[in-house]
Short mmCIF file of C-alpha atoms in Angstrom, two decimals:
data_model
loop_
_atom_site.label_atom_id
_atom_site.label_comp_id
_atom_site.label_asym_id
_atom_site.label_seq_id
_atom_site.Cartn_x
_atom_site.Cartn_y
_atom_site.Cartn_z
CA UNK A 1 14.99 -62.15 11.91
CA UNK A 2 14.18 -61.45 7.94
CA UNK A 3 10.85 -61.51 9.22
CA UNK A 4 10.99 -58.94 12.18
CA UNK A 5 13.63 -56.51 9.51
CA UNK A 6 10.72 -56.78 6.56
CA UNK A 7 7.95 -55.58 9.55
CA UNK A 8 10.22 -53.05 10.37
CA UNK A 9 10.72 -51.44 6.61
CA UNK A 10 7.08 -51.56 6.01
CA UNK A 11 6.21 -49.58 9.46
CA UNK A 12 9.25 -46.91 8.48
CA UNK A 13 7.19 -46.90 4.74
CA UNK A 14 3.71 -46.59 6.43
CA UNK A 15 5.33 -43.85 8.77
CA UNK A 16 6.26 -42.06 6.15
CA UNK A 17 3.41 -42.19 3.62
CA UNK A 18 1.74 -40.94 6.58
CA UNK A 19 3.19 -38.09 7.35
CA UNK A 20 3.96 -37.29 3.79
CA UNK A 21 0.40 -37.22 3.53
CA UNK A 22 -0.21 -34.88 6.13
CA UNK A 23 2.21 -32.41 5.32
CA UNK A 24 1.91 -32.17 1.79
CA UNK A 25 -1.23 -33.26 0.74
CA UNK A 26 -3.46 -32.73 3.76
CA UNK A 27 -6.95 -32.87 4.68
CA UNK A 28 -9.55 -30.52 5.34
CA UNK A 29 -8.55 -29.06 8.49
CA UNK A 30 -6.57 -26.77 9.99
CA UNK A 31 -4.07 -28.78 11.28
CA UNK A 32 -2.71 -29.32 7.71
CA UNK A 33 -0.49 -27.17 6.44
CA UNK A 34 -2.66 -26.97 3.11
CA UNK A 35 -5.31 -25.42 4.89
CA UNK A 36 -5.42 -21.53 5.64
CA UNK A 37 -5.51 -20.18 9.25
CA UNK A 38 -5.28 -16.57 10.35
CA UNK A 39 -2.78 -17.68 13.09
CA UNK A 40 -1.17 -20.55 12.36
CA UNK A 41 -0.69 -20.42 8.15
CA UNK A 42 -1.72 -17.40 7.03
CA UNK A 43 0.47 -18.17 3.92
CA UNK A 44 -1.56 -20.89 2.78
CA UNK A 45 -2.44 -19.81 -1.08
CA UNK A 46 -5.62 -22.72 -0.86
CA UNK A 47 -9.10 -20.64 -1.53
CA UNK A 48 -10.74 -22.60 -3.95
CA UNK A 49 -11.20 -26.36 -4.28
CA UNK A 50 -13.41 -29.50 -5.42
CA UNK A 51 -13.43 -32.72 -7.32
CA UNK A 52 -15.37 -30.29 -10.26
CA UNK A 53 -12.44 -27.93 -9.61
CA UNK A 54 -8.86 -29.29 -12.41
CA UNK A 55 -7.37 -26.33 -12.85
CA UNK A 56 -8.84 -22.49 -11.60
CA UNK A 57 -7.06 -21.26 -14.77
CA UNK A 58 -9.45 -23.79 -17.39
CA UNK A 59 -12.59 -23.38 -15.48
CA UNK A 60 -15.62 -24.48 -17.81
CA UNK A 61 -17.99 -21.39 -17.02
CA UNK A 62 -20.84 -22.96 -19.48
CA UNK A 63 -20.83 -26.15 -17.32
CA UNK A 64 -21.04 -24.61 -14.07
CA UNK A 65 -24.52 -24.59 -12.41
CA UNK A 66 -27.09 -21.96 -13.93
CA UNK A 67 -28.54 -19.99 -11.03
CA UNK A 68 -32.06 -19.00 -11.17
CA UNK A 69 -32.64 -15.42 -11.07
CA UNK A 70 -35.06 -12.34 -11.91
CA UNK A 71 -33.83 -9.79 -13.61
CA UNK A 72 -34.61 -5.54 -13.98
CA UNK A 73 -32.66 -2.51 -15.20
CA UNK A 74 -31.79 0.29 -13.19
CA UNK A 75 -30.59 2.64 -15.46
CA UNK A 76 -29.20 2.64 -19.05
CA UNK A 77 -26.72 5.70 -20.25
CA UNK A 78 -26.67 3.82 -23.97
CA UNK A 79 -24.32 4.93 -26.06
CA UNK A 80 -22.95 8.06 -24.51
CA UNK A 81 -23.00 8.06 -20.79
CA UNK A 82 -21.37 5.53 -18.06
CA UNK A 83 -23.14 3.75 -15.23
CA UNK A 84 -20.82 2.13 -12.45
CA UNK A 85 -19.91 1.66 -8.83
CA UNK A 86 -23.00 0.67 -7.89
CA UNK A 87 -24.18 -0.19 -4.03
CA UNK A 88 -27.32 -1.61 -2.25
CA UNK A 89 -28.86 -1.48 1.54
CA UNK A 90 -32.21 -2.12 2.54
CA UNK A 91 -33.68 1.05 4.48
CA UNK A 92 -37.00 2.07 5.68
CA UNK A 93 -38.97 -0.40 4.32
CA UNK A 94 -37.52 0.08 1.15
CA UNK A 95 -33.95 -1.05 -1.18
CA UNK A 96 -31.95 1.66 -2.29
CA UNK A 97 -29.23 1.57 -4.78
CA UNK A 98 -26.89 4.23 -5.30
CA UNK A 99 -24.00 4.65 -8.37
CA UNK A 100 -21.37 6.92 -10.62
CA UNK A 101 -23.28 8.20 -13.49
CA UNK A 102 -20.69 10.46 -15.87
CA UNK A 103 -20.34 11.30 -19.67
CA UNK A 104 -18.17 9.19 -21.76
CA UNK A 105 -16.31 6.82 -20.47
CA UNK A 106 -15.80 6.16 -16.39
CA UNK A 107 -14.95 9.10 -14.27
CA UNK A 108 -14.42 12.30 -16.26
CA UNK A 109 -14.65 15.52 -15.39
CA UNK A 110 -18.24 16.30 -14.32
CA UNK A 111 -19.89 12.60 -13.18
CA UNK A 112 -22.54 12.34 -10.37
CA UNK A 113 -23.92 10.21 -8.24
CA UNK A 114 -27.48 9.46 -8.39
CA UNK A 115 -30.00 6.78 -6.41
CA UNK A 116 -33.14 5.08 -7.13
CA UNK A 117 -35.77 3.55 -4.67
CA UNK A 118 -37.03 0.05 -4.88
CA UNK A 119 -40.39 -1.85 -2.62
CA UNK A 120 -39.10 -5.26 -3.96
CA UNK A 121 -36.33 -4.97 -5.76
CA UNK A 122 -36.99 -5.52 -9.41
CA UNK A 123 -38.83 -2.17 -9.85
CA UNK A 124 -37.03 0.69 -9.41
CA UNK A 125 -38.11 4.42 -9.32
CA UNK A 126 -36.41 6.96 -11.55
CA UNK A 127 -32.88 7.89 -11.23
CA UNK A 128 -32.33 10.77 -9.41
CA UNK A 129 -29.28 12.87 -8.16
CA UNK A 130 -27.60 12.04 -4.80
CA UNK A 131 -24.74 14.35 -5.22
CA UNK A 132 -24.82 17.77 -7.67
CA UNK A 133 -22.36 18.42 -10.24
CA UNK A 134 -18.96 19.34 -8.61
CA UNK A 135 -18.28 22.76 -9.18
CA UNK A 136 -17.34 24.51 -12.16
CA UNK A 137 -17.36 20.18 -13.72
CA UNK A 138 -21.40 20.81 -14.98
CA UNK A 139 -22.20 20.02 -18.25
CA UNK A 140 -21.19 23.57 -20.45
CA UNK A 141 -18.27 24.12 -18.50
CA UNK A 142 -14.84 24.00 -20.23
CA UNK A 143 -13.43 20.57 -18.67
CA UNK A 144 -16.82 18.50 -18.90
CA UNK A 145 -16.35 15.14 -20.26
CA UNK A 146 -12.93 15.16 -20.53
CA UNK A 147 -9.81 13.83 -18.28
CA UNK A 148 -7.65 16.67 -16.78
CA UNK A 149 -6.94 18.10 -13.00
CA UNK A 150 -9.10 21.29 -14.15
CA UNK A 151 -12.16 19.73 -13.32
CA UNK A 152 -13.69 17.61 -10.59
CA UNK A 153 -15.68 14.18 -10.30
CA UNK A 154 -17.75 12.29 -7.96
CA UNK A 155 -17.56 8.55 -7.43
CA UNK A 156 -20.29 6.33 -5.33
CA UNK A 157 -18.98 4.91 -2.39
CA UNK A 158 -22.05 2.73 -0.79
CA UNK A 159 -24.71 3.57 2.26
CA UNK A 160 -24.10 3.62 6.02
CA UNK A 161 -25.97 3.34 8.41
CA UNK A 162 -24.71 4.89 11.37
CA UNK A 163 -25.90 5.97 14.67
CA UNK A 164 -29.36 6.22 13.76
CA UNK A 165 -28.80 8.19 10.55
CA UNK A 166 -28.53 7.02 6.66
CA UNK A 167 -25.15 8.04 5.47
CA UNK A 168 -24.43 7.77 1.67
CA UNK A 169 -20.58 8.01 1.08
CA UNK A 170 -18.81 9.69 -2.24
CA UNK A 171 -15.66 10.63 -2.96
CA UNK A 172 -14.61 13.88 -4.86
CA UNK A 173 -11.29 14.62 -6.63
CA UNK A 174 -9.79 15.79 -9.81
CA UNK A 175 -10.68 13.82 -13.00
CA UNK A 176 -7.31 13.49 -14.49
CA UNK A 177 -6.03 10.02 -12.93
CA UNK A 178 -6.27 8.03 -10.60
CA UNK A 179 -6.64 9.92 -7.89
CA UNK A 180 -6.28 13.47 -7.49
CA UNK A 181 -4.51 15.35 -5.01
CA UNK A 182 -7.93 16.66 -3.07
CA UNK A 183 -9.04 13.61 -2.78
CA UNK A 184 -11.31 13.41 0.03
CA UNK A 185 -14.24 11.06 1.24
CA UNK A 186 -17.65 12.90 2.27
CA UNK A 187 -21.17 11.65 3.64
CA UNK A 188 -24.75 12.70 2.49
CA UNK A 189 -27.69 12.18 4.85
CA UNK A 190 -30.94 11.40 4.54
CA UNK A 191 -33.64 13.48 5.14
CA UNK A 192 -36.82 11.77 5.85
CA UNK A 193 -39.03 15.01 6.40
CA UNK A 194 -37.81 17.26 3.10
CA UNK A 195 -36.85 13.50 0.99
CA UNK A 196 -33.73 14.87 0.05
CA UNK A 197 -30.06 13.88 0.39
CA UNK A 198 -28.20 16.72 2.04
CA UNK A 199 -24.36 17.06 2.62
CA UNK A 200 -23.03 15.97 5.83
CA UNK A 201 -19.59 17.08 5.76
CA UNK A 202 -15.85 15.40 4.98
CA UNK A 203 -15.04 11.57 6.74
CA UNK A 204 -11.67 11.55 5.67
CA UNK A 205 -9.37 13.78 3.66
CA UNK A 206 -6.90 11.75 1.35
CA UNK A 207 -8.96 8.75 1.37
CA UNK A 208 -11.74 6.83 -1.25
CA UNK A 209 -12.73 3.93 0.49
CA UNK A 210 -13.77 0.64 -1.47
CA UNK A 211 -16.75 -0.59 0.31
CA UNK A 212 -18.92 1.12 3.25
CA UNK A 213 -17.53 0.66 6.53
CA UNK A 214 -18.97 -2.63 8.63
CA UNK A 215 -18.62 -2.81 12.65
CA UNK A 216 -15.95 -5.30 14.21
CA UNK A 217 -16.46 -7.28 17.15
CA UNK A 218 -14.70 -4.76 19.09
CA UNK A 219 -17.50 -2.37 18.35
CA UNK A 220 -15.14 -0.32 16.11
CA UNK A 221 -15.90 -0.01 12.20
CA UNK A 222 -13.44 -0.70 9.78
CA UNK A 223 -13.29 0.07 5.69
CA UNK A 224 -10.14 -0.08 3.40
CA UNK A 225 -8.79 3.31 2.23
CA UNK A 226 -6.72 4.29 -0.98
CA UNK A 227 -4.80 7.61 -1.07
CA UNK A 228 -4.34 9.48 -3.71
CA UNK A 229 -0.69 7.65 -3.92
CA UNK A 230 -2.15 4.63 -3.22
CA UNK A 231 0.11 2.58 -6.29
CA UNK A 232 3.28 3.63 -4.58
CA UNK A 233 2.59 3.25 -0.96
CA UNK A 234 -0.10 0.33 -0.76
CA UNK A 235 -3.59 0.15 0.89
CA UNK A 236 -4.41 0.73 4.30
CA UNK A 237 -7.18 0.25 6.85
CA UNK A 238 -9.62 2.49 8.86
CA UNK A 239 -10.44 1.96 12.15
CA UNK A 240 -12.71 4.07 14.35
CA UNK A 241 -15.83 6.12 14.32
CA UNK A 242 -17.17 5.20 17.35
CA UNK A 243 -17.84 8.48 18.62
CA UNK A 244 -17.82 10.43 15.52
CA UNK A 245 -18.43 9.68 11.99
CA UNK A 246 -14.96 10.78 10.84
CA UNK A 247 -12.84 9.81 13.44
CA UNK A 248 -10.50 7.19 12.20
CA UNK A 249 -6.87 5.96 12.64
CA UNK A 250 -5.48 4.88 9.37
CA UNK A 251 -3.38 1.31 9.31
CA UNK A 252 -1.29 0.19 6.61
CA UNK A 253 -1.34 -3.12 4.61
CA UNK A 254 2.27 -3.83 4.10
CA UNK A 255 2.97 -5.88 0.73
CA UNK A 256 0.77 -4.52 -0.91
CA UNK A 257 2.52 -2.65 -3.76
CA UNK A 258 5.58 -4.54 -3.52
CA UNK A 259 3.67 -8.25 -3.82
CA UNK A 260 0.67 -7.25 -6.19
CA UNK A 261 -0.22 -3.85 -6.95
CA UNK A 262 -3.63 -4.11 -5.01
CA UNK A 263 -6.75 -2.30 -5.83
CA UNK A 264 -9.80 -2.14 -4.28
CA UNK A 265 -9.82 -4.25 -0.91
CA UNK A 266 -12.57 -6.29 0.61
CA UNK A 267 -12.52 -7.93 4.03
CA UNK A 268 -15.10 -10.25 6.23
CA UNK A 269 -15.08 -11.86 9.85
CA UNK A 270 -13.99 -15.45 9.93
CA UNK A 271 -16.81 -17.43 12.05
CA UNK A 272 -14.63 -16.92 15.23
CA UNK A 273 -15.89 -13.45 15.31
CA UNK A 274 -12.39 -12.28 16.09
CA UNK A 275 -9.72 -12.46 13.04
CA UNK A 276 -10.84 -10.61 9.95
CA UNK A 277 -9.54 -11.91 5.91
CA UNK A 278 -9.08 -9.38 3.18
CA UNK A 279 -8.94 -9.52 -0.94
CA UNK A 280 -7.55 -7.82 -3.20
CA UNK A 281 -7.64 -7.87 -6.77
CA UNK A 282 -4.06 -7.57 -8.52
CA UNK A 283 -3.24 -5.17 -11.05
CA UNK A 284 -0.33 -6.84 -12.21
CA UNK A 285 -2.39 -9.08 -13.78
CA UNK A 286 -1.81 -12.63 -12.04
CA UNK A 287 -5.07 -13.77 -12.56
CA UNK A 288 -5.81 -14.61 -9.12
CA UNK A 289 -7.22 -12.94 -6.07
CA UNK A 290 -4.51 -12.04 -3.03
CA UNK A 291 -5.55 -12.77 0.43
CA UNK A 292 -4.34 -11.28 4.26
CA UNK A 293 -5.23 -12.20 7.67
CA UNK A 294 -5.50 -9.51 10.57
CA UNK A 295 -5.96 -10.85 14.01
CA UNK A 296 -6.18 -7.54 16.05
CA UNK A 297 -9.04 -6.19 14.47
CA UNK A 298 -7.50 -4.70 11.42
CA UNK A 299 -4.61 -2.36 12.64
CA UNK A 300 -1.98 -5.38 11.43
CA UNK A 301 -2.44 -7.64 8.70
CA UNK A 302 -0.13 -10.60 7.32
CA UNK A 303 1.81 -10.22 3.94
CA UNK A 304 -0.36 -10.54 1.37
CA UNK A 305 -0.56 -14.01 -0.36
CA UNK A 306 -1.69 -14.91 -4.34
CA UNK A 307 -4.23 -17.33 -3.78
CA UNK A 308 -5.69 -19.73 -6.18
CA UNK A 309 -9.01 -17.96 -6.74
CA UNK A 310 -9.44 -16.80 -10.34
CA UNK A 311 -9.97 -13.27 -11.38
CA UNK A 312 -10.26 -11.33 -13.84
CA UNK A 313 -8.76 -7.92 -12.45
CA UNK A 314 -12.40 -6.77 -11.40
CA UNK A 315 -14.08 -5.42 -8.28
CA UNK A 316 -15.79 -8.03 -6.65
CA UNK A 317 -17.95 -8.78 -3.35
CA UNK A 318 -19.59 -10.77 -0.95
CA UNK A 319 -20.82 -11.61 2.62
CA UNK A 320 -21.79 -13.99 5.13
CA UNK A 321 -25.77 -15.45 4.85
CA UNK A 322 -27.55 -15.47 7.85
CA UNK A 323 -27.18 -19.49 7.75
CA UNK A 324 -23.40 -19.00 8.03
CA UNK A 325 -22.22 -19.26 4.67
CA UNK A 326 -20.34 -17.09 2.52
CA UNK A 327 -20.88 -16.16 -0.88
CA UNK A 328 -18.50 -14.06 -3.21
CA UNK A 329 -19.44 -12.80 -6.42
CA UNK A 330 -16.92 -11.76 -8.77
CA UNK A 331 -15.29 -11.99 -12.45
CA UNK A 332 -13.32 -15.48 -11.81
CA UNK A 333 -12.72 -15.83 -15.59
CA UNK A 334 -9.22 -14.47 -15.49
CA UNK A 335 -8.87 -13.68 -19.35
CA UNK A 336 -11.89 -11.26 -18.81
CA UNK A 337 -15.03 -9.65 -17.16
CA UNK A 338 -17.78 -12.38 -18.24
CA UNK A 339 -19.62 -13.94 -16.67
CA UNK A 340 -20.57 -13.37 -12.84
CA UNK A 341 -20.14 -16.17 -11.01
CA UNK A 342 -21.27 -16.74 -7.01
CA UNK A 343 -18.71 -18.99 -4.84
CA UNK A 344 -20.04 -20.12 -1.42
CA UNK A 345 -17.53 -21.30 0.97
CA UNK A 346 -18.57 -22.97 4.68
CA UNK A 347 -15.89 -21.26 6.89
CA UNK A 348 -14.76 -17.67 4.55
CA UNK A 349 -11.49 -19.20 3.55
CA UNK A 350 -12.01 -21.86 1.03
CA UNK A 351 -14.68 -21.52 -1.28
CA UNK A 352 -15.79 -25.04 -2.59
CA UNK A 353 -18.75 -24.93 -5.02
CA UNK A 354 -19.43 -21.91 -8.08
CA UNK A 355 -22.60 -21.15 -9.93
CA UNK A 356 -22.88 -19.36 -13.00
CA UNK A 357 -24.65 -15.93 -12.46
CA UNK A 358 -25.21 -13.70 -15.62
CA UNK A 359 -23.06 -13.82 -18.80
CA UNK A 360 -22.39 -13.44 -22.20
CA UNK A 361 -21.17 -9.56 -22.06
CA UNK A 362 -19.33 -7.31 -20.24
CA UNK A 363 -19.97 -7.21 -16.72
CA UNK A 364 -18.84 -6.24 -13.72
CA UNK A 365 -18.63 -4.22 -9.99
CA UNK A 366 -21.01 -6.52 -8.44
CA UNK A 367 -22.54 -5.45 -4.71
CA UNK A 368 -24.75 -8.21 -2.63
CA UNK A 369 -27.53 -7.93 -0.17
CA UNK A 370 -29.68 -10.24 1.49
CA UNK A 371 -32.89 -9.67 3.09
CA UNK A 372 -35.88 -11.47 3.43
CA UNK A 373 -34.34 -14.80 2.23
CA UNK A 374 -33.23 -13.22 -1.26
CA UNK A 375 -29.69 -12.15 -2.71
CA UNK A 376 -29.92 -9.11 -4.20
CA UNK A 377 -27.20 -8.71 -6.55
CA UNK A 378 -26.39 -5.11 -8.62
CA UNK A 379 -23.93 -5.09 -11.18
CA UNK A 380 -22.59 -2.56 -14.03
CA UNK A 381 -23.61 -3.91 -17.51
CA UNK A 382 -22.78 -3.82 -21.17
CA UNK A 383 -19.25 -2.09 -20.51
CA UNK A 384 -20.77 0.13 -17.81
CA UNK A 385 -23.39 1.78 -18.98
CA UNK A 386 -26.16 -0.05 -17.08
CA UNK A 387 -27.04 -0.49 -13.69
CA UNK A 388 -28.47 -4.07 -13.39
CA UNK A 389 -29.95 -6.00 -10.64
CA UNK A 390 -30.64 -9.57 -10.52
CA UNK A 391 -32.33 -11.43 -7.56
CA UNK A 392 -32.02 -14.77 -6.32
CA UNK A 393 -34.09 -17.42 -3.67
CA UNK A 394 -31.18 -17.93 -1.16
CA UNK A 395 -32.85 -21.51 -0.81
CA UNK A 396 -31.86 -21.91 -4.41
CA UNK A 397 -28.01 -21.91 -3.62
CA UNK A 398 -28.27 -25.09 -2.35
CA UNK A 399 -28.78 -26.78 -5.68
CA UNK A 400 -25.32 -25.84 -6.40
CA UNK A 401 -23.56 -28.73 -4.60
CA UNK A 402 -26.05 -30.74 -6.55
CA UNK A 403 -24.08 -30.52 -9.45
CA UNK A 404 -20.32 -29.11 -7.91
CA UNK A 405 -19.05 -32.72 -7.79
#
């Protein structure tokens, strides 16, 4: 009998060490509950682990694996000018890059946008406008360089390529904050016969957009939006344009100036191909990226959730590879913008090893492309007043995990 009650107590123990085990500590999978899924635990706050990984907050950048990389300058405003918001796309045979380009410091009264042209990506051509000055903002007029709603400002919003055409996006609005009541989204195209940009008219009124728009599985396109309220009402969503460039229904992301006070959203397809994840960086200065699920193809999304992904209150990006990975590149040195790091995570939820990108300065906006079995990676250097671009063997990423352990 003592014999059959001791077997007994040491099945209830194993029984519950068990389960214990797969409730709280969990496995990689998503049947734990430590493990995010769009569906079933969207609340999960797990995006970045590893037996390298202690604590996200006392991450050892100068240990982390040194990425190889070329280097070029785009452009370099030194000492008086700033050079920021910076995007990429491969077009034509050729890789653009367009950015802000103001006097001072970012987004006075009177910045541009200009572009470059690149045949591989390490040299570029000269700078040259995208957008003109707004009007009555040129240099000489009253407001220039300064911050006030007297005077206007353009800010680069990234290329699109849409129904045969090469869109480059821009927002206008007054200079004073953050943003102006005009604010407004418009679209250049490209003109291959006169090699100019030209205006193509307004995409949205009341909207700045974050990153170009990308195409769901649906066949829609989707791309965050800010309003010119944006700190009291939260983010939202676009969906639409598939008949007309600006056509779109606008869908909020609930939480997310009562959780965080979110700024400048990013979002990718989960390997499914059907839900969607979204980041946002917090202004109130957690230190950590916030993440949402959608699962309807971005007109609802699930309460925003601080994850455990360091950051450093930056704009940051990423994509999927070809090869099915995902790499973000971002600031994840909370206490401030240096270095860039790259993350690569297997499934777009948890991101598991981290290479050190460029350091040692100011840094910051990054924007990735790949093509041709290279990253192409711009960024805004030495406090924004370079435009930088670094490029990397994607074949190289795998040495990573070599050391990641």
């Amino acid at each position: 009998m003592k014999n059959l009650k001791g077997l007994v107590k040491l099945y209830f123990k194993a029984t519950i060490l068990l389960l214990f085990t797969i409730i709280f500590i969990g496995c990689k999978g998503n049947i734990t509950k430590d493990y995010p899924d769009p569906v079933t635990n969207p609340e999960c706050k797990l995006m970045l682990e590893g037996n390298w990984l202690k604590d996200p907050h006392q991450i050892d950048f100068d240990e982390l694996p040194k990425i190889p990389l070329q280097h070029a300058v785009v452009s370099d405003v030194t000492p008086e000018g700033v050079n920021q918001h910076n995007y990429l796309a491969y077009y034509d045979n050729r890789y653009w890059i367009m950015w802000s380009d103001g006097p001072g410091v970012e987004d006075r009264v009177g910045q541009v946008v200009k572009y470059s042209t690149s045949t591989d990506g390490l040299n570029w051509e000269k700078p040259k406008f995208l957008t003109s000055y707004p009007e009555g903002s040129e240099p000489g007029s009253p407001h220039y360089n300064t911050r006030t709603d007297e005077g206007l400002r353009w800010i680069s919003r990234g290329f699109w390529e849409y129904e045969g055409e090469f869109l480059a996006l821009a927002s206008l609005d007054e200079a004073a904050g953050f943003f102006g009541p005009s604010l407004s989204l418009h679209a250049f195209r490209w003109d291959k016969e006169s090699v100019t940009w030209e205006y193509h008219g307004v995409v949205m009124d009341n909207a700045i957009n974050n990153f170009p728009p990308k195409k769901l599985p649906s066949g829609e396109w989707l791309m965050s939006r800010r309003s010119f309220d944006y700190v009291e009402r939260g983010v939202d969503f676009m969906v639409g344009a598939e008949e007309r460039y600006n056509q779109w229904e606008v869908y909020p992301v609930f939480g997310t100036s009562t959780h965080l006070e979110a700024e400048e959203p990013y979002w990718w397809i989960l390997p499914d191909n059907k839900n969607l994840m979204a980041l946002f960086r917090d202004n109130r200065k957690s230190g950590y990226l916030y993440r949402s699920f959608s699962t309807d193809n971005g007109r609802t999304w699930s309460s925003p959730v601080q994850t455990n992904f360091p950051d450093a209150r930056s704009k940051f990006h990423g994509l999927r590879l070809q090869d099915g990975r995902y790499v973000l590149v971002s600031n994840s040195n909370y206490k401030k913008r240096d270095p860039l790091t790259l993350a690569i995570s297997e499934d777009g939820m948890v991101f598991t090893k981290m290479g050190y990108l460029v350091g040692g300065r100011h840094i910051d906006y990054p924007h990735v492309l790949e093509h041709n079995g290279y990253l192409l990676i711009a960024f805004a250097g030495d406090a924004k007043q370079k435009i930088e671009v670094v490029k990397v063997k994607v074949s190289d990423l795998d040495k990573i995990g070599l050391r990641n352990k």
